[in-house]
Every structure is written in structure tokens, then in C-alpha cells.
CSV table of C-alpha atoms in Angstrom, one decimal:
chain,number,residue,atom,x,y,z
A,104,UNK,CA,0.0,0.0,0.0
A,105,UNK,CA,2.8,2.8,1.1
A,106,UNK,CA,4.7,1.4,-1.9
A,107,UNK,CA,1.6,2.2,-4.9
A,108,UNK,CA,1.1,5.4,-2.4
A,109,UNK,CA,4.9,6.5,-2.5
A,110,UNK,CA,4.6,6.3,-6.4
A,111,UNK,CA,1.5,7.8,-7.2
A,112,UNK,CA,2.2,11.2,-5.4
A,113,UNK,CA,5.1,11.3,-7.7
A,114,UNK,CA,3.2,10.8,-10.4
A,115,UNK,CA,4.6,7.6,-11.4
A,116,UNK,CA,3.0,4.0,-12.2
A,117,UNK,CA,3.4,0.6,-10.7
A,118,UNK,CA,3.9,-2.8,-12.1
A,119,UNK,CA,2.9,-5.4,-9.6
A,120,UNK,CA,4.0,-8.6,-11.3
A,121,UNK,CA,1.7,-11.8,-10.5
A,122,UNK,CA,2.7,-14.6,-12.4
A,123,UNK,CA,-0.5,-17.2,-11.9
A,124,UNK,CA,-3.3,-16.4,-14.8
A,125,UNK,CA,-5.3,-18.5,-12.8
A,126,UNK,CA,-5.2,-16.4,-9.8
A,127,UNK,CA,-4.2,-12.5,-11.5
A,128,UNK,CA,-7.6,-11.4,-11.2
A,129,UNK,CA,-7.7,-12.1,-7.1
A,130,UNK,CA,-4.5,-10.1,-7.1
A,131,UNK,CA,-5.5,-7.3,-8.9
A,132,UNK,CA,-8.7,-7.3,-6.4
A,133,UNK,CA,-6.0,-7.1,-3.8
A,134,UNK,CA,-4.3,-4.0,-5.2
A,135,UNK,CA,-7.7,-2.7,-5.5
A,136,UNK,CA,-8.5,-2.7,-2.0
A,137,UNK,CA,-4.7,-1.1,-0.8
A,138,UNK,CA,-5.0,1.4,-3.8
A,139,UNK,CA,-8.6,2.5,-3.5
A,140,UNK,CA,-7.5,5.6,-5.5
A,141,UNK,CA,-5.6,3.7,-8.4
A,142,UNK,CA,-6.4,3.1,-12.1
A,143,UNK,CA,-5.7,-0.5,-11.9
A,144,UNK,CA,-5.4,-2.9,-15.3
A,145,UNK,CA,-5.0,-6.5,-15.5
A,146,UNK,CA,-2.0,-7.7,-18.4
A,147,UNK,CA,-0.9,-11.3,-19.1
A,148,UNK,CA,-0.3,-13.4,-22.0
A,149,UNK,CA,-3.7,-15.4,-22.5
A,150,UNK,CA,-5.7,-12.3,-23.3
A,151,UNK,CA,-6.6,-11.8,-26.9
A,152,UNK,CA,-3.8,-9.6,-28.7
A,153,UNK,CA,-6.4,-6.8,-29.6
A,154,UNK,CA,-6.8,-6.6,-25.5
A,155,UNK,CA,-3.3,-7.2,-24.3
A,156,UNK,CA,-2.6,-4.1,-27.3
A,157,UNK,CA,-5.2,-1.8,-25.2
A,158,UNK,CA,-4.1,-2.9,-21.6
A,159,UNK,CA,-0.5,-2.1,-22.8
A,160,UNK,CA,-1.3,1.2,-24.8
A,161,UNK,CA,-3.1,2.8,-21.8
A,162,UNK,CA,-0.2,1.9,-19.2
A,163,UNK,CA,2.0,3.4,-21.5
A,164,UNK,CA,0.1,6.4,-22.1
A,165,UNK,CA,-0.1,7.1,-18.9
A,166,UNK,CA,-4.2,6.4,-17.9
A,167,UNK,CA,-3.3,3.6,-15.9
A,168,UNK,CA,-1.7,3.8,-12.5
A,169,UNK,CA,-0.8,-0.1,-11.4
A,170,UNK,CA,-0.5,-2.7,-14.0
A,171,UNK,CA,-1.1,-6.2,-12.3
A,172,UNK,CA,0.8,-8.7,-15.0
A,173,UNK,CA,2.2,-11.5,-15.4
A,174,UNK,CA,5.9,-11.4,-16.6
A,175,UNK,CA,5.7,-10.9,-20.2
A,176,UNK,CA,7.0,-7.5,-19.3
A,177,UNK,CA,10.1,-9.2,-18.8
A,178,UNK,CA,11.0,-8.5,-22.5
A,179,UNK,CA,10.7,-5.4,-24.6
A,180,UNK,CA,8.6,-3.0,-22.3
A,181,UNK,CA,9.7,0.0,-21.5
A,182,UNK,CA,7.8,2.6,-20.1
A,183,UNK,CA,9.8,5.8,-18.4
A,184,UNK,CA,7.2,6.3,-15.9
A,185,UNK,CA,6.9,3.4,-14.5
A,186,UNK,CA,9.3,3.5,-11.4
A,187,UNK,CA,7.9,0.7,-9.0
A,188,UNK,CA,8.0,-2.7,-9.1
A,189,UNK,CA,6.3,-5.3,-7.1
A,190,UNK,CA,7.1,-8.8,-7.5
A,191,UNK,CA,4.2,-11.1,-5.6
A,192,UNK,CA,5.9,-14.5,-4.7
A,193,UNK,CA,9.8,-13.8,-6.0
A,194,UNK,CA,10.7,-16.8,-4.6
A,195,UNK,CA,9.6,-18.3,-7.7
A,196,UNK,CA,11.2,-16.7,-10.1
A,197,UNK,CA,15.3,-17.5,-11.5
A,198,UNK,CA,17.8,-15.1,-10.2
A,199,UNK,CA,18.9,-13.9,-13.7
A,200,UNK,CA,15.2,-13.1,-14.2
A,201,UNK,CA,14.6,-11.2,-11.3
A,202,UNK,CA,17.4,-9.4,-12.1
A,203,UNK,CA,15.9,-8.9,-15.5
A,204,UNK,CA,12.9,-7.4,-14.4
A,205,UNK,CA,14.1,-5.4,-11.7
A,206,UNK,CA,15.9,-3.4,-15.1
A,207,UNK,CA,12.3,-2.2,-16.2
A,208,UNK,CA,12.3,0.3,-13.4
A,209,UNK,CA,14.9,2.8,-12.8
A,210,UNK,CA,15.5,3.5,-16.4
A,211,UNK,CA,14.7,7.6,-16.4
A,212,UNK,CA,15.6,10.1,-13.9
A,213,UNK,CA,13.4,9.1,-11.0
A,214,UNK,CA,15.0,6.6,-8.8
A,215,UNK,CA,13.4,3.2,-9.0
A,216,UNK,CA,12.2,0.5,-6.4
A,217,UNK,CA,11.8,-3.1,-6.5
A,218,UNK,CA,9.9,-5.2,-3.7
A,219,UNK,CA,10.1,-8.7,-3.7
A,220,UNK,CA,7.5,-10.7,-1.3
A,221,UNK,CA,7.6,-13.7,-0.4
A,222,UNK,CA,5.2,-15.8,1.7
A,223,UNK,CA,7.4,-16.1,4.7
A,224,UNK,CA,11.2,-16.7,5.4
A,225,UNK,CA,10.5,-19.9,6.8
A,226,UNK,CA,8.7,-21.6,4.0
A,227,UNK,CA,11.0,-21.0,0.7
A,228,UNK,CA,13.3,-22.5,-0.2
A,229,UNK,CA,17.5,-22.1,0.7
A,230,UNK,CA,18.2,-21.8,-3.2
A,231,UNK,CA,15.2,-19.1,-3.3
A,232,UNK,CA,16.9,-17.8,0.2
A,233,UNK,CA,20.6,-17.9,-1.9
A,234,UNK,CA,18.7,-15.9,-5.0
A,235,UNK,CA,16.9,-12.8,-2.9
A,236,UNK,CA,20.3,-12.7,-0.8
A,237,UNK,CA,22.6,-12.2,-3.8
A,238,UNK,CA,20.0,-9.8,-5.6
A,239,UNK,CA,19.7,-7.1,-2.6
A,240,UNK,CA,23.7,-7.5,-2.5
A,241,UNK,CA,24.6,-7.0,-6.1
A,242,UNK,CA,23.3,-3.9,-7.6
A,243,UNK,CA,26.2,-2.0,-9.4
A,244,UNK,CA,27.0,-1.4,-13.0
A,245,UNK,CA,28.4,-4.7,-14.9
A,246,UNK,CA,26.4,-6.7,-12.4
A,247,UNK,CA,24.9,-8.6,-15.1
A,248,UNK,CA,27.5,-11.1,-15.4
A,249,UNK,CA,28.0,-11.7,-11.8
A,250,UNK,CA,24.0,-12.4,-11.7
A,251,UNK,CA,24.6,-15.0,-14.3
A,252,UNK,CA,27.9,-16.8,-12.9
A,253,UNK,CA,26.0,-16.7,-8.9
A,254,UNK,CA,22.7,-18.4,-11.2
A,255,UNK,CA,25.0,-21.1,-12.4
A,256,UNK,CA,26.5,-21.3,-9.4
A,257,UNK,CA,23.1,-22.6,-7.6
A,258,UNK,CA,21.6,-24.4,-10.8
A,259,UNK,CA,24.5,-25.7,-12.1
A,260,UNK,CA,26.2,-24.8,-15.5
A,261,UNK,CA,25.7,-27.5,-17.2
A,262,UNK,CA,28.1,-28.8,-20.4
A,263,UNK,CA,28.1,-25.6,-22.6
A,264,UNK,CA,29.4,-27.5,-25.7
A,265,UNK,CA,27.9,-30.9,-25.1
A,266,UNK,CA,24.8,-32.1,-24.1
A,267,UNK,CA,23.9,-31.5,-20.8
A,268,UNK,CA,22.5,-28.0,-20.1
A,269,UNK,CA,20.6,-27.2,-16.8
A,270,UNK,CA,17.2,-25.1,-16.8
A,271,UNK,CA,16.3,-22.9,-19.7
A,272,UNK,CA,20.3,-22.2,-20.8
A,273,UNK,CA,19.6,-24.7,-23.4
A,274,UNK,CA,20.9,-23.1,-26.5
A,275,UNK,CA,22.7,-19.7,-25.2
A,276,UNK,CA,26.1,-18.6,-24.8
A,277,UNK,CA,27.6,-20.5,-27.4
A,278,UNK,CA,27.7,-17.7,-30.1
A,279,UNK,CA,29.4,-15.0,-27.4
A,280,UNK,CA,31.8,-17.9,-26.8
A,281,UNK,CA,32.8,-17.5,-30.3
A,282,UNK,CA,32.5,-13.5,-30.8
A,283,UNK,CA,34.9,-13.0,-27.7
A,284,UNK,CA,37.4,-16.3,-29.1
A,285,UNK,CA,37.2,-14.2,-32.5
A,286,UNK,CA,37.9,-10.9,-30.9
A,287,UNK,CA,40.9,-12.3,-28.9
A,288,UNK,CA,42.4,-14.0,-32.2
A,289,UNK,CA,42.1,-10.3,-33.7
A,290,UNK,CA,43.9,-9.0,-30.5
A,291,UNK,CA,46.8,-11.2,-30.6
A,292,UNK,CA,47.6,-10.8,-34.3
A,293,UNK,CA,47.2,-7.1,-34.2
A,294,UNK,CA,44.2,-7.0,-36.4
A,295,UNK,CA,41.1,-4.6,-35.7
A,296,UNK,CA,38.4,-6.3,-34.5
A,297,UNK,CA,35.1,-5.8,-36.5
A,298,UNK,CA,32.7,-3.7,-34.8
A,299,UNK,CA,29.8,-4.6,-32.8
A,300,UNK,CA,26.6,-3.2,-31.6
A,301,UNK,CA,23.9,-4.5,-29.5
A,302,UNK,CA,20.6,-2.1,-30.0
A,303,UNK,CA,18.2,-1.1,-27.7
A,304,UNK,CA,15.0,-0.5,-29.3
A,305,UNK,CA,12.8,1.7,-26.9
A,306,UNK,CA,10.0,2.1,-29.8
A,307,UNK,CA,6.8,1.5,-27.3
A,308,UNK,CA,5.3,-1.1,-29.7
A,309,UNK,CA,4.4,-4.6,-28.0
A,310,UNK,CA,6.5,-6.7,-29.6
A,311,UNK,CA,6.4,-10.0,-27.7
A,312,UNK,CA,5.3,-13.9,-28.2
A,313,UNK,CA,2.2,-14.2,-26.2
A,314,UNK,CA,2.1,-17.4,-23.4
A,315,UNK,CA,-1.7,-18.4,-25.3
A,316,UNK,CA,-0.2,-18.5,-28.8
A,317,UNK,CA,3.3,-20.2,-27.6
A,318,UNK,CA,2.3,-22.2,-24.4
A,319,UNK,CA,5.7,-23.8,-23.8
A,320,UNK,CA,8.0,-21.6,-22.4
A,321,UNK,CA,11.0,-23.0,-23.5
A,322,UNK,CA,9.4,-23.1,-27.1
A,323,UNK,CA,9.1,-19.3,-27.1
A,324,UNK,CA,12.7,-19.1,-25.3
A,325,UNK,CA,14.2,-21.1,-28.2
A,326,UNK,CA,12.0,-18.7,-30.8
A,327,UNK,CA,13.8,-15.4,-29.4
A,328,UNK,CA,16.8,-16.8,-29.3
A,329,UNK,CA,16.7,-17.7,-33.2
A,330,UNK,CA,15.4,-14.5,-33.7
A,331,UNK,CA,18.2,-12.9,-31.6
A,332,UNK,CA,20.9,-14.5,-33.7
A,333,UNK,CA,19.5,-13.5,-37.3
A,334,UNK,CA,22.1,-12.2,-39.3
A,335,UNK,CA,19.7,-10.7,-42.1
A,336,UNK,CA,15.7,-10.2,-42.8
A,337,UNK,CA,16.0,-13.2,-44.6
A,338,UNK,CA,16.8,-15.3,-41.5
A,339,UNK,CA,13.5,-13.7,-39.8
A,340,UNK,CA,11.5,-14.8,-42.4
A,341,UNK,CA,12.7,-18.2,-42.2
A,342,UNK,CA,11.6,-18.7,-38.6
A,343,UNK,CA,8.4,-16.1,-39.3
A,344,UNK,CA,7.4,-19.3,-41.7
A,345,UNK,CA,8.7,-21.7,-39.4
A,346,UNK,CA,6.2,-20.5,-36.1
A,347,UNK,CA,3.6,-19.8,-38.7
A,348,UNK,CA,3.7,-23.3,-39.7
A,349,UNK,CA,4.5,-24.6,-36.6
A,350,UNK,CA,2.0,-23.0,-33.8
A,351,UNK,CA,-0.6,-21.1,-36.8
A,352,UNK,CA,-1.5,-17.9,-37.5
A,353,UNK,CA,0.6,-15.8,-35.2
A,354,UNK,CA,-1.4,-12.8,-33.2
A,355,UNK,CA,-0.6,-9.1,-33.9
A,356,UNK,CA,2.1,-8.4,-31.4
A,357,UNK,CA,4.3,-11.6,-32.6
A,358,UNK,CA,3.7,-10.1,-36.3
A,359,UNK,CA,5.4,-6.4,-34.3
A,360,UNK,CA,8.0,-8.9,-33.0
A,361,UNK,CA,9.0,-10.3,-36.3
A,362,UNK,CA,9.4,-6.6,-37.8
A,363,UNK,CA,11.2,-5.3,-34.6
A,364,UNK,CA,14.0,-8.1,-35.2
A,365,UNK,CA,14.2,-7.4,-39.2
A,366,UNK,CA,14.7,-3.8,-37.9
A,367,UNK,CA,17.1,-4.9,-35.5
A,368,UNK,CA,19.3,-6.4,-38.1
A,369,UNK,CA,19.2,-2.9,-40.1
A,370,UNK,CA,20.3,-1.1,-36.8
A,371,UNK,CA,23.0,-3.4,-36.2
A,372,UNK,CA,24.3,-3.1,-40.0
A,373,UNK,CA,24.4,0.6,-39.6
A,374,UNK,CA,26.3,0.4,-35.6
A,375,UNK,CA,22.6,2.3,-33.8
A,376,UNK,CA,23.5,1.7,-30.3
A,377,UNK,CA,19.9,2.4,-29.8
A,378,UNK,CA,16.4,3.7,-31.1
A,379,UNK,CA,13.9,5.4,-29.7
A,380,UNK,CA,10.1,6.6,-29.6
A,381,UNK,CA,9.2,10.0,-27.6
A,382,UNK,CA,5.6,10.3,-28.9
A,383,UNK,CA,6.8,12.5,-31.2
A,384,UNK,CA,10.2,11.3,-32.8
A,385,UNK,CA,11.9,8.5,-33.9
A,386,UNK,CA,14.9,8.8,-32.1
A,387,UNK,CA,18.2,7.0,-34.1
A,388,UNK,CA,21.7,7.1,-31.6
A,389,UNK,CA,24.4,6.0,-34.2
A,390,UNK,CA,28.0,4.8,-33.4
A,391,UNK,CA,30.3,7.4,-34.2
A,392,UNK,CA,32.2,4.7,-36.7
A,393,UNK,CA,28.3,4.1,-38.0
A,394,UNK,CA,29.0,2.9,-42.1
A,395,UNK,CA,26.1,5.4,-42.5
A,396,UNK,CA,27.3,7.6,-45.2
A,397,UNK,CA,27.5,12.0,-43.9
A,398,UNK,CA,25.9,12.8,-47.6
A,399,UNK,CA,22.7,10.9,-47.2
A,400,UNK,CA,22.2,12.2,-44.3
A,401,UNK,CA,22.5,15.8,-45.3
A,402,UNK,CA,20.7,15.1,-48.3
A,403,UNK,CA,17.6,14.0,-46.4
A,404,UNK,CA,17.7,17.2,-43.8
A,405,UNK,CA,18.4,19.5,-47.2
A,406,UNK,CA,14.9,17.8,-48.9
A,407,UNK,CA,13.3,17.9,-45.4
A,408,UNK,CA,14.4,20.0,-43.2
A,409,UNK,CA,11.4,19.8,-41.0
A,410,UNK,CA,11.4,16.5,-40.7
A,411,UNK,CA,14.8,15.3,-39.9
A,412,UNK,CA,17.8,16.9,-37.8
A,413,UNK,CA,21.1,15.4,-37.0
A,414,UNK,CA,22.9,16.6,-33.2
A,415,UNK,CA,26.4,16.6,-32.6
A,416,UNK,CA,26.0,13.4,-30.4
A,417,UNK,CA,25.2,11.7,-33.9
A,418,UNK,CA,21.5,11.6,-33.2
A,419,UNK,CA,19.3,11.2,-35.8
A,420,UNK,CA,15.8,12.8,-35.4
A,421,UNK,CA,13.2,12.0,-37.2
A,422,UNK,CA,9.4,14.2,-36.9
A,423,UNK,CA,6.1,11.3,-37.1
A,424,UNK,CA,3.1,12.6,-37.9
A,425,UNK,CA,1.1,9.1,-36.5
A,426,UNK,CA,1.6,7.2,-32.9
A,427,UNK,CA,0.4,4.4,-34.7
A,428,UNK,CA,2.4,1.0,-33.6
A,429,UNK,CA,2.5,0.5,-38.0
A,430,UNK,CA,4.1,4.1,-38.6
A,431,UNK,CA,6.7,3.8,-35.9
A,432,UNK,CA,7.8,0.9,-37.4
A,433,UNK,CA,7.7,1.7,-41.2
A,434,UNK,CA,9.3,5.4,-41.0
A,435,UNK,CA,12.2,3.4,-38.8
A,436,UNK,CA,12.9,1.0,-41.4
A,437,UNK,CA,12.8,3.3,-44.1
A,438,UNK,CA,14.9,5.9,-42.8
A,439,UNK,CA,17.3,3.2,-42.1
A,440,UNK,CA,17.0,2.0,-45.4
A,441,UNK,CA,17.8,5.0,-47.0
A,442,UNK,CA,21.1,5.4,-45.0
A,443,UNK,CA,22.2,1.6,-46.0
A,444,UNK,CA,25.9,1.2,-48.0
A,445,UNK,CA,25.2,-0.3,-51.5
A,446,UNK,CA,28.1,-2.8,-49.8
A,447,UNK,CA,25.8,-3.6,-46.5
A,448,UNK,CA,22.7,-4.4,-48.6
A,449,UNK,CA,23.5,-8.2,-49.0
């Protein structure tokens, strides 16, 4: 209650993370009845997508005060505002992805806070004990890594290049194996080694693989992770076709999903370190070695100078006349289209 309280007269929102379907709407009754006062939705992953779109619209937009969910915000949401998390039986959850979705609050200028409740000391586990312990410890920058050895650590690693893999690690960590043994090759023969970007795509559009069109959650693990390694918009149609065929006609925020991952593969041809949506803008924050060529870029301000500027932090912003989820993402493809080498095309 103090928590929603503290955040509200800020004027920020709340996620209070439930991760039962069968029992969200009891929780959200429970919320209810601390917050009186709050605009309270409901968000998890066997709503329709026309719903789960509406839910997710009107948290980000502001009209709703505490968004009881389940943990598909664990991937891709990010909403400014939204400064408070509460996490309703974190005993539960991995330590990697409590780590995870502590991230989604904290991210703008307002201090964030996380509250993890359990049922009781007494009656959780010691490996839950171990997780909670190392989390409240371990919160400076780079922690990351040390969240994913201490995981290991109380899972088990498992055989990275054979068989045996412990928990949902099935299938990751083998391609970063290889970009840091390529990188150290390039090191010790004094060769440059080719430049990388990961992009973080802040757009606002719910790009995700709902939990009623991919049940399995190792199924819709192994699906981002394919998507994650695609090397060109080729590769995401292949596995587009392959879930199509697989699991049916996939629901609106997969089809969002698929174009935010043949975007990502433009941004990370052209070295974005990140893009971003501010209602107004698309927002493009280039490398400074971006391949980008200077001339196309002052050719598009010179043709529309209203449209586009360029900042000395090699910023690229672009004016959107729509907020529609469609016309973020096809005025962020084409721009980045435009700014593609002839020799980065293929």
C-alpha cells in the first residue's frame, strides 16, 4: 500500500507482477483494495492480442496507474514512468530473471524500487533464500555477469558445448563464446576487430510472443533466441514461416516482433547503439564509426528540413506525424533504409 502510495504522489505508475493467470484477477482485487485511489489494469499473455494491445497502450500512455501482470514485461517493455516494481511470490522466479525485471524500473531520472514478497522466510526455499540474498547484494553497473555466474553457481552450469544444459540455458552462450574467441584472435595478431553493436529499441510497440499462442516456455525461449541471432531479414522470415507453420496464424504483437527483429538487423548493419520513440520522434543514436554515409544524411535534412535533424551526439531525429504501432515501425525501417551502403545491402 505505502509502496503504490509513495509512487503515485510522484506521479509515477506501478507494475505489480503476478505470475499465476489462474489467480491475477484475485491479485489485482487485492491491489484494488490497498490502492482505492488507483487506475488498476489486468495484463498477461492469454488475453486476446487486440486486448493485451489496449491494456498495454493505456499503461504506456499514462491512464493507468498499477498494471497487475504476469511477466511478459520481462522482455521489450519500456515505459519511463513506470518506477515501482512489485514482484508477488519472487521466490519463484530464477535469479537472472529477477534481475531482468528489476531493469524495467529505474530507467529515467526518478530513482526506481523493487519489492520482492515472499510468503514467509521460513517456508522458501534455501536456493530461493541464496537468489533474494545475492539480488539485494549486487546492484552495481556490470552486475549482469556476476547475476549470471552466482545463477549457475546454484543451478549448475551444465556442459556448454555438449549435451547436458541445466534449466532454460539450453541453446545460449555459445555464439558470445565465439564472438569474444574471434575478438581475442584479432587481439593477438594485431588485427582490428570488426565492430559490434547491441541495439536497444525503446519504440513502445508490444513486440512479444504471447504465453496463449506459444504455451511452452521454452518453445518461445528457443524462438527469441533464433530471432536474436539472425544475421539478415532473410533469417526472420525463415523462422516467421517456421512459427507460422508450426504453432498457426501468429497474433498481432508476434507479427510487431518479427518486424522489430528485421529492424534490428538494419540497426545493427548501420552500428545504432539504440532507437527510440518520444511520442513525437523517432529517435536514431548512431555509433560514431556508424558505415552510415554523412551525404545521405544531409541530403535527407536538405529535402526535409522539417522533418529530420542530426545533433552533434550523432543523433538522428526524425518528426512522425502518427503514434500508430505500424508508422513507428515503417518510418524506422525506411529511414534506415535510405542510410544503408550499397556494400551492406546483402
Amino acid at each position: 500500500e505505502e509502496a503504490i502510495a509513495r509512487e503515485m504522489d510522484r506521479g509515477g505508475q506501478v507494475f505489480f507482477l503476478h505470475n499465476r493467470v489462474e489467480t491475477i484477477e484475485m491479485a489485482a482485487d487485492r491491489v484494488a483494495a490497498l490502492a482505492p485511489q488507483a487506475k488498476i489494469e489486468v495484463a498477461h499473455g492469454q488475453m486476446t492480442p487486440r486486448d493485451l494491445d489496449e491494456v498495454m497502450t493505456a499503461f504506456v500512455e499514462g491512464t493507468v496507474d498499477v498494471l497487475v501482470c504476469s511477466a511478459i514485461i520481462e522482455n521489450g517493455l519500456d515505459v519511463p514512468n513506470a518506477n515501482t516494481l512489485i514482484v508477488d511470490h519472487a521466490d519463484k522466479f530464477g535469479l537472472s530473471q529477477l534481475y531482468q525485471l528489476r531493469g524495467r524500473v529505474g530507467r529515467s531520472t526518478q530513482r526506481g524500487y523493487a519489492y520482492l514478497l515472499i510468503p514467509g522466510e521460513a517456508s522458501i526455499t534455501s536456493d530461493a533464500r541464496e537468489r533474494l540474498k545475492i539480488l539485494q547484494d549486487i546492484s552495481e553497473l556490470g552486475a549482469g555477469f556476476r547475476i549470471a555466474t552466482h545463477d549457475m553457481e546454484i543451478r549448475g552450469a551444465g556442459d556448454m558445448l555438449g549435451n547436458r544444459q541445466s534449466g532454460t540455458v539450453t541453446e545460449i552462450g555459445f555464439e558470445l563464446y565465439n564472438q569474444m574467441l574471434e575478438e581475442t584472435i584479432c587481439r593477438m595478431r594485431g588485427e582490428e576487430s570488426i565492430e559490434r553493436v547491441e541495439p536497444e529499441i525503446n519504440l513502445k510497440v508490444p513486440a512479444f510472443i504471447p504465453e496463449a499462442y506459444v504455451k511452452d516456455t521454452n518453445h518461445r525461449l528457443v524462438i527469441y533466441k533464433k530471432l536474436t541471432q539472425a544475421e539478415s531479414e532473410e533469417d526472420v522470415l525463415d523462422i516467421q514461416n517456421e512459427v507460422s507453420d508450426r504453432f498457426g496464424k501468429y497474433p498481432l504483437a508476434t507479427a510487431y516482433l518479427f518486424e522489430t527483429m528485421k529492424l534490428r538487423v538494419l540497426l545493427k548493419k548501420l552500428l545504432v547503439r539504440q532507437i527510440d520513440f518520444d511520442g513525437k520522434h523517432v529517435v536514431i543514436s548512431f555509433h560514431p564509426r556508424t558505415p552510415a554515409p554523412p551525404e545521405l544524411i544531409i541530403a535527407m535534412m536538405k529535402m526535409e528540413p522539417k522533418k529530420y535533424q542530426f545533433t552533434p551526439d550523432y543523433k538522428l531525429v526524425c518528426a512522425l506525424k502518427g503514434t500508430s504501432f505500424e508508422e513507428i515501425l515503417e518510418l524506422s525501417k525506411s529511414v534506415l533504409l535510405r542510410l544503408l551502403p550499397v556494400e551492406a545491402v546483402n
